[in-house]
CSV table of C-alpha atoms and ligand atoms in Angstrom, one decimal:
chain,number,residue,atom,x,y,z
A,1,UNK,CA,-0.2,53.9,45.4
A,2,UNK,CA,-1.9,57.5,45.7
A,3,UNK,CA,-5.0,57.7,46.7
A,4,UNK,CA,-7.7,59.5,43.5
A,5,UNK,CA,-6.0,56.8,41.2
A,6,UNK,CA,-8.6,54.5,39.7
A,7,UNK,CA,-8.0,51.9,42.1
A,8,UNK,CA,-9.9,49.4,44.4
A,9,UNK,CA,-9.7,49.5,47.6
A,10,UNK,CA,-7.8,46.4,48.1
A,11,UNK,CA,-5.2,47.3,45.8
A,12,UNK,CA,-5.5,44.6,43.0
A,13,UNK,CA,-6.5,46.4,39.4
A,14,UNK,CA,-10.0,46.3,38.3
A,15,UNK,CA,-12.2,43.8,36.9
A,16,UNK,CA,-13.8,44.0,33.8
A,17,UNK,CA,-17.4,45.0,34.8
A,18,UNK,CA,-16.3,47.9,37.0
A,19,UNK,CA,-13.7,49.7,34.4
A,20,UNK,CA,-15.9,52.2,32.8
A,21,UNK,CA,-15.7,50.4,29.4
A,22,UNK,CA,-18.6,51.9,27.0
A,23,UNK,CA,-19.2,51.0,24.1
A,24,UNK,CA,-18.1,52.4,21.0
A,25,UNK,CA,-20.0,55.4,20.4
A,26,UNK,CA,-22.9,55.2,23.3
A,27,UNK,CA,-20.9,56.7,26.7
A,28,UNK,CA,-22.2,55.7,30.2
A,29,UNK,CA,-21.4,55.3,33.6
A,30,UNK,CA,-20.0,51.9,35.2
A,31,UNK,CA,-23.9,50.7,36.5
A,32,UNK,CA,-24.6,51.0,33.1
A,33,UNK,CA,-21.5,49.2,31.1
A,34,UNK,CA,-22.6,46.3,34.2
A,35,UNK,CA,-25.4,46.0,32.3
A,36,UNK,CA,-25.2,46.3,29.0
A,37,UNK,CA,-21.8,45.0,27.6
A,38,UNK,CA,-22.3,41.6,26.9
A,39,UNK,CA,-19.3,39.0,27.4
A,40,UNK,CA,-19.4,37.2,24.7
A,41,UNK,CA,-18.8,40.3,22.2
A,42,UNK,CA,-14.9,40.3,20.8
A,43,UNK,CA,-15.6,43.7,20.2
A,44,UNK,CA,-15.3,44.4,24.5
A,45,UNK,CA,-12.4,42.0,25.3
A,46,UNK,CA,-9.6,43.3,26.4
A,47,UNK,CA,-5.6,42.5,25.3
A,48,UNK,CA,-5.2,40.1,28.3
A,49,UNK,CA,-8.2,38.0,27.1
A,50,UNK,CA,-6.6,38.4,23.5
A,51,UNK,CA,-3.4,37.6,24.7
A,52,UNK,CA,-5.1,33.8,26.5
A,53,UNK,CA,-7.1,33.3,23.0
A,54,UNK,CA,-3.4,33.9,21.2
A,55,UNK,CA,-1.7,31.3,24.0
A,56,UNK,CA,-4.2,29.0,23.6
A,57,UNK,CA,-3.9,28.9,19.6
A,58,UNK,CA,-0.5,28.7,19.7
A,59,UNK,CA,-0.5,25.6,21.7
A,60,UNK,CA,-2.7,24.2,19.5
A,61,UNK,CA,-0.8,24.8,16.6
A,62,UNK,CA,2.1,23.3,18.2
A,63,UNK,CA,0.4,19.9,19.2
A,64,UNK,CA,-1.1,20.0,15.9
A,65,UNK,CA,2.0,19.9,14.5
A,66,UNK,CA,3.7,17.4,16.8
A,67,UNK,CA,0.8,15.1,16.1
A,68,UNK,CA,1.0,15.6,12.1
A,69,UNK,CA,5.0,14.8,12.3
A,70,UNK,CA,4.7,11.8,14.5
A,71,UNK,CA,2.8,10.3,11.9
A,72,UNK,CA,4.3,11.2,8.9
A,73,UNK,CA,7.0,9.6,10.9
A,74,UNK,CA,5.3,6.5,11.7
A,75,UNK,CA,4.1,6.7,7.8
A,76,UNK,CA,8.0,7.2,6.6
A,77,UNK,CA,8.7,3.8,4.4
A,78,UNK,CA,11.8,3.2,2.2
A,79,UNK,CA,11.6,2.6,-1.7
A,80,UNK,CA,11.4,-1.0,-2.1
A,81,UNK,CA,11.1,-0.5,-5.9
A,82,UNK,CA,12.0,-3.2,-8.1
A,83,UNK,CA,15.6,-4.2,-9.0
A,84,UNK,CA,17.0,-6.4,-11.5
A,85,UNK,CA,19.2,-8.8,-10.5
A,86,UNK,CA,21.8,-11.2,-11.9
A,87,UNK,CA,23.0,-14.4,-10.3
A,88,UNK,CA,26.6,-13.4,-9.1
A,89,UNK,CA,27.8,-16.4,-7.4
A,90,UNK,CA,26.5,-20.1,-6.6
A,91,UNK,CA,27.8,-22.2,-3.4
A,92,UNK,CA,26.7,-26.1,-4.3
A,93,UNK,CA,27.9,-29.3,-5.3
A,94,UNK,CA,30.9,-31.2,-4.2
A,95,UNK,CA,32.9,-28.0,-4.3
A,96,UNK,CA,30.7,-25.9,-1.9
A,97,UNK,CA,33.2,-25.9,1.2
A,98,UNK,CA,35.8,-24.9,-0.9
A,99,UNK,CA,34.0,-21.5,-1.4
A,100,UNK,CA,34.6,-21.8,2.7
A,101,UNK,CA,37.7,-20.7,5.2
A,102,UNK,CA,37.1,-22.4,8.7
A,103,UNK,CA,37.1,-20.6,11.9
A,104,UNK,CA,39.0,-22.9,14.6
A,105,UNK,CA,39.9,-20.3,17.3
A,106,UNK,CA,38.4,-20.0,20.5
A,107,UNK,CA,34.5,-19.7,20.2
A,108,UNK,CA,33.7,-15.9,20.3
A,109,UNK,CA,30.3,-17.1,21.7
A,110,UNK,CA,31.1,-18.7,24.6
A,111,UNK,CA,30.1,-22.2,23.5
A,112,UNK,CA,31.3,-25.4,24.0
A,113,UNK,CA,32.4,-26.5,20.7
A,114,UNK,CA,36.0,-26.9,19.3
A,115,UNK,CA,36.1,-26.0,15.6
A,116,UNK,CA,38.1,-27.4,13.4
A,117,UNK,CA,40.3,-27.2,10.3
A,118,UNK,CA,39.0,-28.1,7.2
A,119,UNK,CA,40.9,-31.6,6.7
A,120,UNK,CA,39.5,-32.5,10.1
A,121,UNK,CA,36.2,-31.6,9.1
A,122,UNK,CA,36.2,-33.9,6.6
A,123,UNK,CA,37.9,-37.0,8.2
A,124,UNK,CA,35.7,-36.8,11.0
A,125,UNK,CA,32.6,-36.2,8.1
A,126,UNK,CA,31.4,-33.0,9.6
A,127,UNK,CA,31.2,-31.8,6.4
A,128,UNK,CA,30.2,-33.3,3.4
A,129,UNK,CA,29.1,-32.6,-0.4
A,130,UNK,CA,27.4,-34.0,-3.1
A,131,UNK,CA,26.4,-32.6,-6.7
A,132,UNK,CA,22.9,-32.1,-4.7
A,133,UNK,CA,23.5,-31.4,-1.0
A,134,UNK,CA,26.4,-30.2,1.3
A,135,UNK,CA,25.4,-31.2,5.0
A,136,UNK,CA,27.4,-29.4,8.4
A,137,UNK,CA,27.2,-31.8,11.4
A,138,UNK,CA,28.7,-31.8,14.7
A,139,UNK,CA,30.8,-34.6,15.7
A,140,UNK,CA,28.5,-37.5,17.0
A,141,UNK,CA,31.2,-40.5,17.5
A,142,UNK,CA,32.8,-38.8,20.6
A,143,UNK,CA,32.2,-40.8,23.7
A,144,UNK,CA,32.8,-40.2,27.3
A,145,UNK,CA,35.6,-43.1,26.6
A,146,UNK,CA,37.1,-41.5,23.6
A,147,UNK,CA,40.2,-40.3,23.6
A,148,UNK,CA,40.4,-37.1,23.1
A,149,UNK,CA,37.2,-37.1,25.0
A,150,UNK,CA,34.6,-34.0,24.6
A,151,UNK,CA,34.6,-32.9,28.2
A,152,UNK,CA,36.1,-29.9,27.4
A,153,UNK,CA,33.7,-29.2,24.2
A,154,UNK,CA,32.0,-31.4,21.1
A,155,UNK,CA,34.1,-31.2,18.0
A,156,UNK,CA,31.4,-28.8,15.5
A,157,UNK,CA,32.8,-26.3,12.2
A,158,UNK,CA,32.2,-23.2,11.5
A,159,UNK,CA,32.2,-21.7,8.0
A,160,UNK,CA,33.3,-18.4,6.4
A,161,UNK,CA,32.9,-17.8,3.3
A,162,UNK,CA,35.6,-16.2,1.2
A,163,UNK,CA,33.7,-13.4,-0.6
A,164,UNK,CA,32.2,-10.8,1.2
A,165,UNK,CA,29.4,-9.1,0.2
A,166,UNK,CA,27.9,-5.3,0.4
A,167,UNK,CA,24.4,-5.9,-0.4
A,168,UNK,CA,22.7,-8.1,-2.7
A,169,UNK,CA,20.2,-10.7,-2.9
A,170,UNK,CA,20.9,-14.5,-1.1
A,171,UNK,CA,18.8,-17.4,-1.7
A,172,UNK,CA,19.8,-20.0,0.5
A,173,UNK,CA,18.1,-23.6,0.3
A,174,UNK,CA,17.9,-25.1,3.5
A,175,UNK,CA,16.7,-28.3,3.5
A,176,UNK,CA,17.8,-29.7,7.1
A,177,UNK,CA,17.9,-27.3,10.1
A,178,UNK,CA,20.2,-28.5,12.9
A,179,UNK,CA,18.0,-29.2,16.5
A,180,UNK,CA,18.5,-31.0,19.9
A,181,UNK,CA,19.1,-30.0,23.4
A,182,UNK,CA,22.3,-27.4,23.4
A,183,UNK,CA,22.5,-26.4,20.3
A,184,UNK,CA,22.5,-23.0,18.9
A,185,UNK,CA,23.2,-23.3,15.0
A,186,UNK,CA,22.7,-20.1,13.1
A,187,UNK,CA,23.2,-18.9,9.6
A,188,UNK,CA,24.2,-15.3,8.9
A,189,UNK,CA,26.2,-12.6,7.7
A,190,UNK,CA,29.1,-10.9,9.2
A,191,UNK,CA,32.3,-9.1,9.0
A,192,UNK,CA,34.3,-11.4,12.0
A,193,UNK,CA,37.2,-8.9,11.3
A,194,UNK,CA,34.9,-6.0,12.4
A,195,UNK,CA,32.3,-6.9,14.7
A,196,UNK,CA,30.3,-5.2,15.1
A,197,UNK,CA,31.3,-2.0,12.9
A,198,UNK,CA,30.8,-4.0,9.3
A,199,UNK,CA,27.1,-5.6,11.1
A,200,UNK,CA,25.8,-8.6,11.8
A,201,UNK,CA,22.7,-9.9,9.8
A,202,UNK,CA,21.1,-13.3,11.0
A,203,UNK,CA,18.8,-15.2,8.9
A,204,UNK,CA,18.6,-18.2,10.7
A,205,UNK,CA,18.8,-19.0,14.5
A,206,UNK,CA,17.5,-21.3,17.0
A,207,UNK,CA,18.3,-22.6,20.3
A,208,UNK,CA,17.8,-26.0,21.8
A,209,UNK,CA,15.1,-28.1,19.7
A,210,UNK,CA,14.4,-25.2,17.4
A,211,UNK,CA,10.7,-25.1,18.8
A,212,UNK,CA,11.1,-21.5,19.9
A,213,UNK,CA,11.1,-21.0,16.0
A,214,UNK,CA,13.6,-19.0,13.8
A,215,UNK,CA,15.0,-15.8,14.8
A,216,UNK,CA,16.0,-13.2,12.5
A,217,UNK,CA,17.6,-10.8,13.7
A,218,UNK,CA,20.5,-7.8,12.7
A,219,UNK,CA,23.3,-6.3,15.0
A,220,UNK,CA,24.9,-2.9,14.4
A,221,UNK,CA,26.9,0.0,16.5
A,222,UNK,CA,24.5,2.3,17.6
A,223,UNK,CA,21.9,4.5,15.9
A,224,UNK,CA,20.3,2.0,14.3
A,225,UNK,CA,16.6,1.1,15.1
A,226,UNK,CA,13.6,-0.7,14.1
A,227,UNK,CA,11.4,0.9,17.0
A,228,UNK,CA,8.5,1.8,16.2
A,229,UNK,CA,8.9,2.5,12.4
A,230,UNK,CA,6.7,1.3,9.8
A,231,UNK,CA,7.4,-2.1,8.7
A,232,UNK,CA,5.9,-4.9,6.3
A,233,UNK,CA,5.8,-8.3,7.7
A,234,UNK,CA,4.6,-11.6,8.9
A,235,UNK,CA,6.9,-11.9,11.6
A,236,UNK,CA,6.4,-10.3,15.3
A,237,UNK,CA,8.9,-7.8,16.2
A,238,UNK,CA,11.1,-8.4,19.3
A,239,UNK,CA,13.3,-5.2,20.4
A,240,UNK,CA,13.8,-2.5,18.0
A,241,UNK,CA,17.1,-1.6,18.9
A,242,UNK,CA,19.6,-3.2,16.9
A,243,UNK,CA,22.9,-1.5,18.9
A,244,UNK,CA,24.9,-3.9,20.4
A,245,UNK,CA,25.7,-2.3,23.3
A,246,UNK,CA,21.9,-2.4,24.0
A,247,UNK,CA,19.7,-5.1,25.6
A,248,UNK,CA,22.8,-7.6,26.2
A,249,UNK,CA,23.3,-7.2,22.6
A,250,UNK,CA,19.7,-9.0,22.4
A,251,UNK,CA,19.6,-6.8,18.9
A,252,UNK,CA,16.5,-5.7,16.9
A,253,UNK,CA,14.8,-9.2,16.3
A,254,UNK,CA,11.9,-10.8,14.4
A,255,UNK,CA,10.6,-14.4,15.5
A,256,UNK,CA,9.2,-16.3,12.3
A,257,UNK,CA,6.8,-18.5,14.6
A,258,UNK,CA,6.8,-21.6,15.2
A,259,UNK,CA,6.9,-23.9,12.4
A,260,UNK,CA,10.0,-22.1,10.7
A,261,UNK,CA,12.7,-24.2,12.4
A,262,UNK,CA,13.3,-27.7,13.7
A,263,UNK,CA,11.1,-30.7,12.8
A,264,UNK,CA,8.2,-28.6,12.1
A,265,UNK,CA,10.3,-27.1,9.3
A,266,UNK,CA,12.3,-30.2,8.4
A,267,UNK,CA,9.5,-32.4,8.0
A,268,UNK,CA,8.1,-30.2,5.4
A,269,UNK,CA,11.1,-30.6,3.1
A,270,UNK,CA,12.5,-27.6,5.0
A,271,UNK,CA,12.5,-24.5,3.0
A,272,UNK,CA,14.4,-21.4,1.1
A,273,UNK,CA,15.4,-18.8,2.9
A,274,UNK,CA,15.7,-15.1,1.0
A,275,UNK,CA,17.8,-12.0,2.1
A,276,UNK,CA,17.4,-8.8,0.5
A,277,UNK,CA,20.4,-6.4,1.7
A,278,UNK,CA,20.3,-2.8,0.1
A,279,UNK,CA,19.9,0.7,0.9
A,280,UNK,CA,16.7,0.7,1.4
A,281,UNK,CA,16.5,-1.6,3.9
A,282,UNK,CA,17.4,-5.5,4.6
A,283,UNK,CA,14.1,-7.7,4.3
A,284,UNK,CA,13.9,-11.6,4.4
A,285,UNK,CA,11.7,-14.5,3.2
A,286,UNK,CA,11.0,-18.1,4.3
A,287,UNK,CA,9.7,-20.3,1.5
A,288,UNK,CA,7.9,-23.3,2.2
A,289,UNK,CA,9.5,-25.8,0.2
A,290,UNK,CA,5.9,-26.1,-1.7
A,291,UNK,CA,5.7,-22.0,-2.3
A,292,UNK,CA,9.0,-20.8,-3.6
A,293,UNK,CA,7.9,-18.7,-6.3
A,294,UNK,CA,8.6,-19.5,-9.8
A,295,UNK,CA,11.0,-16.6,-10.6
A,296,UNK,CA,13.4,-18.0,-7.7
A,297,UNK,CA,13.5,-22.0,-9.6
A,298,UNK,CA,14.1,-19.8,-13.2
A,299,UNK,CA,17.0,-18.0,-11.2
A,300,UNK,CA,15.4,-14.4,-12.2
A,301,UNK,CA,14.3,-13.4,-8.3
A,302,UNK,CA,12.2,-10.0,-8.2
A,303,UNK,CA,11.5,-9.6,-4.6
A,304,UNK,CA,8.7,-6.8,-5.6
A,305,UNK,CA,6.8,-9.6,-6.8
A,306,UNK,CA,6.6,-12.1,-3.6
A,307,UNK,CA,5.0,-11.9,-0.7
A,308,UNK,CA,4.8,-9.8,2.4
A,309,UNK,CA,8.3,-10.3,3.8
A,310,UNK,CA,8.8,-12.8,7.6
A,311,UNK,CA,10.8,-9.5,8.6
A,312,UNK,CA,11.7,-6.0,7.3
A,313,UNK,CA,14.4,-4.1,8.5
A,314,UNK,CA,14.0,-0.3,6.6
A,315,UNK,CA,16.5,2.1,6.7
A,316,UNK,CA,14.0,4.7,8.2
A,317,UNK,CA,15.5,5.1,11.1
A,318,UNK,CA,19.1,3.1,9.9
A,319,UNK,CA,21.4,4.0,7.9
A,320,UNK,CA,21.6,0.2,6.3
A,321,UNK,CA,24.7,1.1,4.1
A,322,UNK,CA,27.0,2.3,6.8
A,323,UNK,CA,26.5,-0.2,9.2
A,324,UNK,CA,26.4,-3.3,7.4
A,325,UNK,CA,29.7,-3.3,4.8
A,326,UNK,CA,31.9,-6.1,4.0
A,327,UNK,CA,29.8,-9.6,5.1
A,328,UNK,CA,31.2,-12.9,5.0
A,329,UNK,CA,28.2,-16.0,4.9
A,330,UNK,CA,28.6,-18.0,8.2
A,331,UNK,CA,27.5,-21.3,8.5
A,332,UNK,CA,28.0,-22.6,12.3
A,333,UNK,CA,26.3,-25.1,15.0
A,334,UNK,CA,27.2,-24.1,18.4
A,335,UNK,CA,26.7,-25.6,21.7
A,336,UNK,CA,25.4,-24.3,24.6
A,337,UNK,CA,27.2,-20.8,24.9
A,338,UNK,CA,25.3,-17.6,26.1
A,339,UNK,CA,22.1,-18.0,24.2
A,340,UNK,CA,21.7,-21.6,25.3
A,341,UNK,CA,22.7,-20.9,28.9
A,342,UNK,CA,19.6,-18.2,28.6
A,343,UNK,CA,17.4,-20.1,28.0
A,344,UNK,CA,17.9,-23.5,29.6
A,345,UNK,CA,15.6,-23.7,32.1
A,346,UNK,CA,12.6,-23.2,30.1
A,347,UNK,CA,14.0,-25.5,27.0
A,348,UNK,CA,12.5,-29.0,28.6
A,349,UNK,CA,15.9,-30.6,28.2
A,350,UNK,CA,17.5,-32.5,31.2
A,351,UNK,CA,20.4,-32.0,33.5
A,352,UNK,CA,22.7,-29.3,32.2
A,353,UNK,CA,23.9,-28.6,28.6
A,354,UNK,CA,27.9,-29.2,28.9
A,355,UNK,CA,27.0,-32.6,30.7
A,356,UNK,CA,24.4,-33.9,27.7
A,357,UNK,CA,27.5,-32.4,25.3
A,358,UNK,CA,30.4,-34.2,27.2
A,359,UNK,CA,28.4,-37.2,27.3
A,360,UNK,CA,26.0,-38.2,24.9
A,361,UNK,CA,27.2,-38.2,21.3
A,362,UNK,CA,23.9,-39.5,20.2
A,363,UNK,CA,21.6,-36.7,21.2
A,364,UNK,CA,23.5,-34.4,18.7
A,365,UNK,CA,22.7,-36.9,15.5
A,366,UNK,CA,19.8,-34.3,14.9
A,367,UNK,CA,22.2,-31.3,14.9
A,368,UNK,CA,23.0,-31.3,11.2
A,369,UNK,CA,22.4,-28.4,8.4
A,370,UNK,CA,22.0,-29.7,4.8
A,371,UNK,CA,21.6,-27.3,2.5
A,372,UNK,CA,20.9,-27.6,-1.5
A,373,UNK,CA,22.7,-24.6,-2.5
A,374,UNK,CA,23.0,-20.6,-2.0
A,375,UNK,CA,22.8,-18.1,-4.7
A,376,UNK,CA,24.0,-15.0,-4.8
A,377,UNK,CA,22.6,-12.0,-6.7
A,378,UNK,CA,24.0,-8.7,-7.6
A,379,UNK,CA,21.9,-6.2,-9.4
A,380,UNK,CA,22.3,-6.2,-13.2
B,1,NAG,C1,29.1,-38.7,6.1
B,1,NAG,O1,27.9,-37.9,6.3
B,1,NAG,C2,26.9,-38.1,5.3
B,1,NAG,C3,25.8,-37.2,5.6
B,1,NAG,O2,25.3,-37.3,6.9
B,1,NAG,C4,26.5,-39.6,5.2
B,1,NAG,O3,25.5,-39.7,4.2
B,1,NAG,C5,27.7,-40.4,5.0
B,1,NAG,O4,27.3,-41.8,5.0
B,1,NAG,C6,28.8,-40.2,6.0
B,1,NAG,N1,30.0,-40.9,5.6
B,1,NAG,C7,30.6,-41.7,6.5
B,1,NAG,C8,31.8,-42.4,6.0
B,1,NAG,O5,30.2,-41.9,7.6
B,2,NAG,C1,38.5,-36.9,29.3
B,2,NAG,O1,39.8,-36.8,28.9
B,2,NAG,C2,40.7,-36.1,29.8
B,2,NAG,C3,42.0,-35.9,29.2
B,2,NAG,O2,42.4,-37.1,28.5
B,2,NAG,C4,40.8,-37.0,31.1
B,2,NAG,O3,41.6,-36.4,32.0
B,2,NAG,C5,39.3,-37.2,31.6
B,2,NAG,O4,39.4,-38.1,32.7
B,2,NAG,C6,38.4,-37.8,30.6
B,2,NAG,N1,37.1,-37.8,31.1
B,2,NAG,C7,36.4,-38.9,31.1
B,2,NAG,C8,34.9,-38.8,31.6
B,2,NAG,O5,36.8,-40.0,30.8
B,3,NAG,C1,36.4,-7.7,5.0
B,3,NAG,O1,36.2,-8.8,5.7
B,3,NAG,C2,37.3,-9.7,5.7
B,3,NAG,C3,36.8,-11.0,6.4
B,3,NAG,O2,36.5,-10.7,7.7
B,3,NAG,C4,38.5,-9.1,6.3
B,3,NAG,O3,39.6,-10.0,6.2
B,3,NAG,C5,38.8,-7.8,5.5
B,3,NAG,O4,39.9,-7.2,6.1
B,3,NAG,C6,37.6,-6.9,5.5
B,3,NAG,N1,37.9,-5.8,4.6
B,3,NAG,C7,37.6,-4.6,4.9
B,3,NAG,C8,37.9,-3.5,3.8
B,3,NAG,O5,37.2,-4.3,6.0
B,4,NAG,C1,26.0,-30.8,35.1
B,4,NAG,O1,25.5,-32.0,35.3
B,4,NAG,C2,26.5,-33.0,35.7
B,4,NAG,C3,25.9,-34.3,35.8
B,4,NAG,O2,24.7,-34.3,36.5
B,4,NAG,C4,27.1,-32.5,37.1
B,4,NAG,O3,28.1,-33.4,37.4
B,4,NAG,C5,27.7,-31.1,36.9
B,4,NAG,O4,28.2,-30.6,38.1
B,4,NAG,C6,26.7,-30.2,36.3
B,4,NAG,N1,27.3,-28.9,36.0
B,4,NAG,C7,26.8,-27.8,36.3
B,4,NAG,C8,27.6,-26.6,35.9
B,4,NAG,O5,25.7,-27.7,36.9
């Protein structure tokens, strides 16, 4: 630094008040541009101060922004626009397990069940059909004196159905849901073959004596979330991330509360449950037997007319068609297994769930679907 440069002293570059800074057009010494420019006047800042104002706006802009496309975001919702649909196929009467193939291998789930063959099912009257009902049971006449005896699993089915599905509307009528200590019956949608590439979409699910209400809940491969989207429904959302290889493979879940499953629900006449699977999204109803709408008893269901859903799962932030494809109905009542093992301790039921299995045939008389029938819609 040579010295006769206009420099302090100390070497840092001047301040504002000491530059000699006049004003436009009226020339004057640094005492007097001290005094008379005033701070506040844009027409005396200088490009650093323009520079901050320009920063400042800029950041501004950018939250601005941020804030105006998280909540658009939060705002997205699919087209849930009205579709017309025909009634494709009906499961009921005394043919409804026909409609059926019966899984018998070892339980996927980690329960302690044996499933059996269809002609077993039927002699040991696990299922059984009438023109009005078609009830699923687990074996109940198994003793700890039996021979075979169940100390190495209950005897229980589990049910495929034929036809599988991409998208569509399912009304199922439930009018029994299975209950006691160890159980875990569920109905839902699956592809077994390609778990979990082709999805899984539970409709109904409860553990134990179904008091913890019914779970609906889907499973998928990953990049597929409820979290934090905008939804429309009655039910309270569990976790929103329905990737399998997250939380356990807890999956995105919605609890219907507690008077959708067990005695509560039975009691009532049980009820109808309605699955709508397209594009748009996958959203389900449960129908007190009292309040299924008119348009479901006159086979002509237009979900844009019913109620606020018990859980909506949009597409916003799931691509619904590419990971659910190729869905098979299951029917099943498990016992114990990994959901029941979960949540044991806080169930109220006694000793442990393979020794109440093993050893008391009677406990499981509760443990029984019955259904009316299940419709299937396709749009027209
Ligand atoms: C089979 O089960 C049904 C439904 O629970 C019951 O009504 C029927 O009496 C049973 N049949 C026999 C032979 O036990
Ligand atoms: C159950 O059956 C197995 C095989 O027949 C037998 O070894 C076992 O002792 C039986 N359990 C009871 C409690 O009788
Ligand atoms: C559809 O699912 C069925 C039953 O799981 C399976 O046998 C079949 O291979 C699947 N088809 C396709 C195209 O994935
Ligand atoms: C379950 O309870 C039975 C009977 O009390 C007992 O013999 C058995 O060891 C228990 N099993 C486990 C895994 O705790």
């Amino acid at each position: 630094m040579r010295q006769g440069e206009f420099v302090k002293s100390d070497g840092f570059p001047p301040q504002y008040d000491e530059v000699m800074f006049p004003p436009r057009g009226a020339p004057g010494s640094v005492r007097q541009a001290r005094t008379s420019i005033p701070w506040w006047n844009p027409r005396y800042w200088r490009k650093r101060v323009w520079a901050g104002i320009g920063v400042v706006l800029v950041i501004i802009i950018i939250i601005a922004v941020a804030v105006g496309v998280t909540q658009s975001k939060k705002n997205r919702y699919p087209d849930y626009s009205a579709i017309t649909y025909s009634l494709s196929e009906t499961y009921g009467g005394e043919n409804f397990f026909d409609k059926f193939n019966y899984f018998t291998g070892y339980d996927p789930a980690q329960g302690f069940v044996h499933y059996v063959p269809a002609p077993e099912a039927k002699q040991r009257n696990l299922t059984y059909a009438t023109p009005s009902t078609a009830v699923v049971k687990v074996d109940t006449a198994v003793g700890p004196d039996s021979e075979p005896n169940a100390s190495t699993g209950r005897f229980s089915v589990r049910l495929e159905s034929k036809t599988t599905y991409n998208r569509g509307l399912f009304l199922f009528d439930v009018k029994h849901t299975p209950y006691a200590c160890g159980a875990w019956p569920a109905l839902w949608l699956t592809d077994p073959s390609h778990w979990p590439d082709n999805g899984e979409i539970d409709i109904m699910e409860s553990v134990n004596q179904g008091t913890g209400g019914n779970q609906m809940t889907l499973h998928s491969t990953g990049g597929c979330s409820m979290g934090g989207v905008k939804r429309k429904m009655a039910g309270e959302a569990a976790d929103g991330n329905c990737d399998h290889a997250a939380n356990k493979n807890a999956g995105c879940g919605v609890s219907g509360g507690d008077k959708t499953f067990g005695t509560a629900v039975n009691g009532a006449g049980g009820s109808v449950m309605a699955v709508e699977w397209r594009d748009a999204g996958i959203r389900m109803w449960q129908f007190a037997r009292g309040a299924v709408p008119a348009d479901v008893a006159a086979k002509k269901p237009d979900p844009s007319t019913w109620p606020e859903a018990a859980a909506d799962f949009p597409s916003t932030e799931c691509d619904i068609g590419s990971h659910f494809r190729n869905n098979s109905i299951i029917v099943n009542i498990d016992l114990c297994g990994d959901l029941v093992y979960g949540s044991w301790k806080k169930s109220g039921c006694p000793s442990n769930c393979t020794d109440l299995v093993a050893n008391q045939p009677d406990l499981y008389k509760t443990a029984y679907w019955e259904f009316g029938s299940f419709e299937v819609y396709q749009p027209a």
